Short mmCIF file of C-alpha atoms in Angstrom, two decimals:
data_model
loop_
_atom_site.label_atom_id
_atom_site.label_comp_id
_atom_site.label_asym_id
_atom_site.label_seq_id
_atom_site.Cartn_x
_atom_site.Cartn_y
_atom_site.Cartn_z
CA MET X 240 -4.30 -23.92 -97.82
CA ARG X 241 -4.31 -20.50 -99.39
CA GLY X 242 -4.32 -19.26 -102.98
CA VAL X 243 -2.78 -22.30 -104.67
CA ALA X 244 -2.22 -22.37 -108.45
CA LEU X 245 -3.99 -25.27 -110.12
CA GLY X 246 -1.98 -26.55 -113.09
CA SER X 247 0.34 -24.87 -115.56
CA GLY X 248 -2.53 -24.00 -117.89
CA MET X 249 -4.53 -22.38 -115.08
CA ALA X 250 -1.83 -20.48 -113.25
CA HIS X 251 -4.20 -17.86 -111.95
CA LEU X 252 -7.05 -20.13 -110.82
CA ASN X 253 -6.76 -20.45 -107.07
CA LEU X 254 -8.71 -22.02 -104.26
CA ALA X 255 -9.50 -18.69 -102.62
CA HIS X 256 -11.42 -17.63 -105.73
CA LEU X 257 -13.24 -20.96 -105.85
CA ARG X 258 -14.20 -20.72 -102.16
CA THR X 259 -15.54 -17.24 -102.80
CA PHE X 260 -17.52 -18.50 -105.78
CA LEU X 261 -19.04 -21.26 -103.63
CA ALA X 262 -19.89 -18.80 -100.85
CA VAL X 263 -21.79 -16.56 -103.27
CA VAL X 264 -23.71 -19.56 -104.60
CA ARG X 265 -24.60 -20.85 -101.14
CA THR X 266 -25.57 -17.54 -99.57
CA GLY X 267 -27.26 -16.09 -102.63
CA GLY X 268 -25.29 -12.88 -102.98
CA VAL X 269 -22.14 -10.87 -102.45
CA ARG X 270 -23.19 -9.22 -99.18
CA LYS X 271 -23.93 -12.47 -97.34
CA ALA X 272 -20.92 -14.17 -98.89
CA ALA X 273 -18.71 -11.36 -97.58
CA VAL X 274 -20.05 -11.93 -94.06
CA SER X 275 -19.56 -15.69 -94.26
CA LEU X 276 -15.97 -15.28 -95.50
CA ASN X 277 -15.12 -12.37 -93.17
CA LEU X 278 -14.28 -10.21 -96.20
CA THR X 279 -15.47 -6.89 -97.55
CA GLN X 280 -18.03 -6.83 -100.35
CA PRO X 281 -15.55 -5.23 -102.80
CA ALA X 282 -13.08 -8.04 -102.07
CA VAL X 283 -15.70 -10.67 -102.87
CA THR X 284 -16.71 -8.86 -106.05
CA ALA X 285 -13.06 -8.59 -107.12
CA ARG X 286 -12.47 -12.30 -106.59
CA ILE X 287 -15.50 -13.22 -108.68
CA ARG X 288 -14.40 -10.84 -111.44
CA ASN X 289 -10.88 -12.31 -111.38
CA LEU X 290 -12.29 -15.82 -111.56
CA GLU X 291 -14.46 -14.88 -114.53
CA ASP X 292 -11.46 -13.28 -116.24
CA THR X 293 -9.39 -16.40 -115.66
CA LEU X 294 -12.09 -18.67 -117.07
CA GLN X 295 -12.90 -16.16 -119.81
CA GLY X 296 -16.62 -16.39 -119.21
CA THR X 297 -19.49 -15.08 -117.10
CA LEU X 298 -20.40 -17.19 -114.06
CA PHE X 299 -23.39 -15.22 -112.77
CA ASP X 300 -26.30 -13.39 -114.32
CA ARG X 301 -26.72 -10.20 -112.34
CA ASP X 302 -30.01 -8.33 -112.11
CA ALA X 303 -32.17 -6.51 -109.56
CA GLY X 304 -33.39 -9.84 -108.21
CA GLY X 305 -29.90 -11.01 -107.31
CA MET X 306 -27.30 -13.34 -108.80
CA THR X 307 -28.05 -16.62 -110.56
CA LEU X 308 -25.62 -19.08 -112.09
CA THR X 309 -25.06 -19.14 -115.81
CA ARG X 310 -24.65 -22.50 -117.53
CA ARG X 311 -20.89 -22.04 -117.30
CA GLY X 312 -21.29 -21.26 -113.60
CA GLU X 313 -23.32 -24.43 -113.06
CA ARG X 314 -20.56 -26.49 -114.67
CA LEU X 315 -17.93 -24.82 -112.51
CA LEU X 316 -19.98 -25.52 -109.38
CA LEU X 317 -19.48 -29.26 -109.77
CA TYR X 318 -15.70 -28.94 -110.03
CA ALA X 319 -15.42 -26.27 -107.32
CA GLU X 320 -17.19 -28.56 -104.84
CA LYS X 321 -14.76 -31.36 -105.71
CA PHE X 322 -11.77 -29.07 -105.13
CA GLU X 323 -13.31 -28.01 -101.81
CA ARG X 324 -13.78 -31.59 -100.64
CA LEU X 325 -10.23 -32.46 -101.70
CA GLN X 326 -8.84 -29.50 -99.74
CA GLU X 327 -10.82 -30.57 -96.67
CA MET X 328 -9.47 -34.13 -96.94
CA ILE X 329 -5.89 -32.85 -97.22
CA GLU X 330 -6.31 -30.56 -94.20
CA LYS X 331 -7.80 -33.43 -92.18
CA ASP X 332 -5.50 -36.28 -93.20
CA VAL X 333 -2.19 -34.64 -94.17
CA ILE X 334 -1.66 -31.31 -92.42
CA ASP X 335 -0.47 -31.42 -88.80
CA PRO X 336 -3.27 -29.97 -86.61
CA LYS X 337 -0.66 -27.87 -84.82
CA GLY X 338 0.13 -26.08 -88.08
CA LEU X 339 -3.41 -25.62 -89.36
CA GLU X 340 -4.37 -21.97 -89.69
CA ARG X 341 -8.13 -21.44 -89.68
CA HIS X 342 -10.74 -18.99 -88.41
CA LEU X 343 -13.57 -20.46 -86.32
CA ARG X 344 -16.65 -18.42 -85.40
CA ILE X 345 -18.66 -19.74 -82.46
CA GLY X 346 -21.97 -18.39 -81.18
CA VAL X 347 -23.12 -19.43 -77.70
CA SER X 348 -26.00 -18.89 -75.31
CA GLU X 349 -25.21 -16.98 -72.12
CA THR X 350 -25.64 -20.08 -69.95
CA ILE X 351 -22.86 -21.80 -71.89
CA ALA X 352 -20.66 -18.71 -71.81
CA GLN X 353 -20.87 -18.57 -68.01
CA CYS X 354 -20.31 -22.29 -67.49
CA TRP X 355 -17.91 -24.16 -69.77
CA LEU X 356 -17.07 -21.98 -72.80
CA PRO X 357 -13.53 -21.21 -71.46
CA ASP X 358 -12.84 -24.95 -71.17
CA LEU X 359 -13.98 -25.50 -74.75
CA ILE X 360 -11.74 -22.74 -76.12
CA ALA X 361 -8.77 -24.13 -74.18
CA ARG X 362 -9.37 -27.60 -75.62
CA LEU X 363 -9.60 -26.26 -79.17
CA HIS X 364 -6.35 -24.34 -78.77
CA ARG X 365 -4.59 -27.47 -77.52
CA LYS X 366 -5.67 -29.32 -80.67
CA PHE X 367 -5.21 -26.41 -83.10
CA PRO X 368 -2.72 -23.91 -81.60
CA LYS X 369 -2.96 -21.57 -84.61
CA LEU X 370 -6.76 -21.58 -84.74
CA GLN X 371 -8.24 -18.09 -84.53
CA ILE X 372 -11.43 -18.33 -82.46
CA GLU X 373 -14.07 -15.63 -82.52
CA PHE X 374 -17.05 -16.05 -80.22
CA ASN X 375 -20.16 -14.06 -79.44
CA VAL X 376 -22.98 -14.46 -76.93
CA ASP X 377 -26.59 -14.13 -78.03
CA ILE X 378 -30.07 -15.59 -77.58
CA SER X 379 -30.76 -18.88 -79.34
CA LEU X 380 -33.20 -17.39 -81.85
CA ASP X 381 -30.56 -15.00 -83.17
CA LEU X 382 -27.85 -17.67 -83.09
CA ARG X 383 -30.04 -19.89 -85.26
CA GLU X 384 -30.49 -17.15 -87.85
CA ARG X 385 -26.79 -16.33 -87.86
CA LEU X 386 -25.87 -19.98 -88.35
CA LEU X 387 -28.31 -20.43 -91.24
CA GLY X 388 -26.95 -17.20 -92.72
CA ARG X 389 -23.42 -18.65 -92.43
CA GLU X 390 -22.35 -15.75 -90.22
CA ILE X 391 -21.06 -18.24 -87.64
CA ASP X 392 -19.63 -21.74 -88.04
CA LEU X 393 -20.90 -23.37 -84.85
CA ALA X 394 -23.86 -22.49 -82.63
CA ILE X 395 -24.25 -23.79 -79.09
CA LEU X 396 -27.85 -23.00 -78.34
CA LEU X 397 -31.22 -24.23 -77.16
CA GLY X 398 -31.77 -26.75 -79.92
CA PRO X 399 -31.95 -28.73 -82.00
CA ILE X 400 -32.25 -26.79 -85.25
CA SER X 401 -34.70 -28.62 -87.50
CA GLU X 402 -33.20 -27.79 -90.89
CA TYR X 403 -32.04 -30.38 -93.40
CA THR X 404 -28.80 -28.44 -93.88
CA VAL X 405 -27.89 -28.54 -90.18
CA ASP X 406 -26.30 -31.27 -88.06
CA ASN X 407 -26.89 -31.31 -84.29
CA ILE X 408 -25.14 -32.96 -81.36
CA ASP X 409 -27.12 -33.16 -78.12
CA LEU X 410 -25.38 -31.73 -75.07
CA PRO X 411 -26.06 -32.40 -71.38
CA GLY X 412 -28.88 -30.22 -70.10
CA PHE X 413 -29.02 -27.72 -67.25
CA ASP X 414 -31.48 -28.31 -64.41
CA LEU X 415 -33.34 -25.24 -63.20
CA ALA X 416 -34.17 -24.28 -59.61
CA TRP X 417 -36.26 -21.57 -57.97
CA TYR X 418 -34.42 -18.80 -56.13
CA VAL X 419 -35.41 -16.00 -53.78
CA ALA X 420 -33.37 -13.40 -51.91
CA ALA X 421 -31.58 -14.69 -48.82
CA GLU X 422 -33.17 -11.89 -46.78
CA ALA X 423 -36.72 -12.62 -47.97
CA PRO X 424 -39.15 -13.68 -45.20
CA ILE X 425 -39.54 -17.42 -44.74
CA GLU X 426 -42.93 -18.52 -46.08
CA GLU X 427 -44.76 -21.49 -44.60
CA ASP X 428 -45.88 -22.41 -48.11
CA PRO X 429 -43.01 -21.83 -50.58
CA ALA X 430 -45.54 -21.52 -53.41
CA THR X 431 -46.44 -18.12 -51.92
CA TYR X 432 -43.21 -16.74 -53.40
CA LEU X 433 -44.74 -17.22 -56.86
CA ASN X 434 -46.96 -14.20 -56.17
CA ARG X 435 -43.84 -12.04 -56.47
CA PRO X 436 -42.49 -10.72 -59.80
CA VAL X 437 -40.86 -13.55 -61.74
CA LEU X 438 -37.57 -12.83 -63.55
CA THR X 439 -36.76 -15.03 -66.51
CA TYR X 440 -35.12 -15.40 -69.91
CA SER X 441 -35.72 -13.10 -72.88
CA ARG X 442 -39.19 -13.03 -74.38
CA ASN X 443 -38.15 -14.67 -77.67
CA THR X 444 -36.82 -17.84 -76.05
CA ARG X 445 -38.14 -21.30 -75.33
CA PRO X 446 -37.50 -21.07 -71.54
CA TYR X 447 -39.63 -17.91 -71.37
CA ARG X 448 -42.52 -19.55 -73.23
CA GLU X 449 -42.39 -22.74 -71.15
CA LEU X 450 -42.18 -20.86 -67.85
CA ARG X 451 -45.04 -18.53 -68.77
CA GLU X 452 -47.31 -21.48 -69.60
CA LEU X 453 -46.45 -23.21 -66.31
CA LEU X 454 -47.00 -20.02 -64.31
CA PHE X 455 -50.39 -19.49 -65.93
CA GLU X 456 -51.25 -23.08 -65.02
CA HIS X 457 -50.03 -22.99 -61.40
CA VAL X 458 -50.54 -19.34 -60.44
CA GLY X 459 -52.93 -17.78 -62.93
CA PRO X 460 -52.89 -15.16 -65.69
CA ASP X 461 -52.21 -12.28 -63.30
CA VAL X 462 -48.64 -13.39 -62.57
CA SER X 463 -46.01 -10.71 -63.20
CA ILE X 464 -43.24 -11.86 -65.56
CA PHE X 465 -40.17 -9.74 -66.29
CA PRO X 466 -37.95 -11.10 -69.11
CA SER X 467 -34.26 -10.24 -69.20
CA SER X 468 -31.47 -10.84 -71.71
CA SER X 469 -28.92 -11.20 -68.89
CA LEU X 470 -28.69 -14.13 -66.48
CA SER X 471 -26.30 -12.15 -64.29
CA ALA X 472 -28.85 -9.35 -64.01
CA CYS X 473 -31.53 -11.86 -63.01
CA PHE X 474 -29.38 -13.20 -60.18
CA ARG X 475 -28.56 -9.68 -58.97
CA LEU X 476 -32.23 -8.66 -59.01
CA VAL X 477 -33.15 -11.77 -57.04
CA GLU X 478 -30.39 -10.97 -54.56
CA ALA X 479 -31.81 -7.44 -54.20
CA ASP X 480 -35.22 -8.99 -53.35
CA LEU X 481 -36.84 -7.47 -56.43
CA GLY X 482 -38.24 -10.76 -57.65
CA ILE X 483 -37.81 -14.52 -57.83
CA ALA X 484 -36.45 -16.62 -60.68
CA ALA X 485 -36.07 -20.15 -62.02
CA LEU X 486 -32.46 -20.24 -63.20
CA PRO X 487 -29.75 -22.84 -63.88
CA ARG X 488 -28.75 -24.66 -60.71
CA ALA X 489 -25.16 -24.78 -61.95
CA LEU X 490 -24.97 -20.98 -61.80
CA GLY X 491 -27.13 -20.50 -58.73
CA ALA X 492 -25.01 -22.75 -56.51
CA GLU X 493 -22.30 -20.10 -56.12
CA TYR X 494 -24.82 -17.45 -55.04
CA VAL X 495 -26.42 -19.84 -52.55
CA ALA X 496 -23.05 -20.85 -51.09
CA ALA X 497 -22.21 -17.17 -50.60
CA GLY X 498 -25.47 -16.60 -48.72
CA ARG X 499 -26.76 -14.11 -51.30
CA ILE X 500 -29.85 -16.04 -52.39
CA ARG X 501 -31.56 -19.24 -51.34
CA GLN X 502 -33.37 -22.00 -53.16
CA PHE X 503 -37.05 -22.82 -52.59
CA ASP X 504 -39.39 -25.53 -53.83
CA PRO X 505 -42.96 -24.55 -54.77
CA GLY X 506 -43.72 -28.13 -55.83
CA TRP X 507 -42.75 -27.80 -59.48
CA VAL X 508 -39.90 -26.54 -61.62
CA PRO X 509 -39.59 -25.73 -65.34
CA PRO X 510 -38.01 -28.40 -67.56
CA PRO X 511 -34.22 -28.48 -67.94
CA LEU X 512 -32.53 -26.38 -70.61
CA ARG X 513 -31.61 -28.58 -73.57
CA PHE X 514 -28.68 -27.44 -75.68
CA THR X 515 -27.14 -28.67 -78.91
CA ALA X 516 -23.96 -27.97 -80.81
CA SER X 517 -25.25 -27.20 -84.30
CA TRP X 518 -23.49 -26.49 -87.58
CA VAL X 519 -24.23 -26.33 -91.31
CA ALA X 520 -23.17 -29.69 -92.72
CA GLU X 521 -22.02 -28.47 -96.13
CA PRO X 522 -19.28 -27.73 -96.82
CA ARG X 523 -17.80 -30.27 -94.45
CA SER X 524 -15.22 -29.01 -91.98
CA HIS X 525 -13.32 -31.37 -89.72
CA VAL X 526 -12.43 -28.37 -87.52
CA VAL X 527 -16.08 -27.48 -86.94
CA GLU X 528 -17.00 -31.13 -86.40
CA PHE X 529 -14.15 -31.53 -83.90
CA ALA X 530 -15.33 -28.38 -82.09
CA ALA X 531 -18.87 -29.78 -81.84
CA ARG X 532 -17.63 -33.09 -80.42
CA ALA X 533 -15.30 -31.23 -78.06
CA ALA X 534 -18.28 -29.19 -76.84
CA ARG X 535 -20.08 -32.41 -75.91
CA GLU X 536 -17.04 -33.78 -74.09
CA VAL X 537 -16.47 -30.54 -72.17
CA ALA X 538 -20.17 -30.31 -71.28
CA GLN X 539 -20.17 -33.90 -70.01
CA GLU X 540 -17.09 -33.25 -67.88
CA TYR X 541 -18.62 -30.05 -66.51
CA ARG X 542 -21.81 -31.87 -65.52
CA ALA X 543 -19.84 -34.71 -63.93
CA ASN X 544 -17.81 -32.23 -61.87
CA LEU X 545 -21.03 -30.61 -60.65
CA GLY X 546 -22.21 -34.00 -59.46
CA ASP X 547 -19.01 -34.48 -57.46
CA LYS X 548 -19.56 -31.28 -55.47
#
């Protein structure tokens, strides 16, 4: 639903202006609101000015510290949220999903991108053919910040996110396994491989921290750890016999089957990667909620298919 006139006496008050008003309130300023709405800052400012002109009153006090609601703005907030909820109910219960035009921004961890992200996008397009999907791949720490900043609508990351504003759906995890180059010498004790450089996830991630603690416990503080932001690079470096790595078994299986690397068991393995589909609960969006549930279904099917192989 686009810029709809609301009543004969308010011919110029439209939902686009109200959504912009709500975005400024929720994000705390024009710049962040522009990012959350995928608009330019001048466009956001113009919408707020137009809304104030229509209502013939100031909605925000503007100073060096930012923007705060006036008393008139606080009164409008109550009604704007009601209009927003009504629009969401109409889109969910009245509009045919095949005709719904929306923009969905998804942020995913690399593991997800390499495993079942294409299946998720295909499922979303079957449900909402006109849905414009934008996705980006990043580490979970940055995805969390982008979600809380309303720069993305749905984050599929190492979770959950412990914020009262965020809802989380648990997804099936990814088991890890140890890998070494196929051409590496066979060791009588596989734990000997742990004396080699260890390739792993980026430094600012939970898998890196957990692996480092386990390596210090099992090998000692002198172990060499080389973090990387690319899973593909880790697999290639292992294949080149430049180190070992504990990486998702779902991704390593293809390399093992091709004879490029092989799996080994030093007697322990880091805990599985636990992912969630996370989104900011307010304002409610049945499209985002459907996408989160679809992510769980696709992830469950992907894991089941792995078990069949």
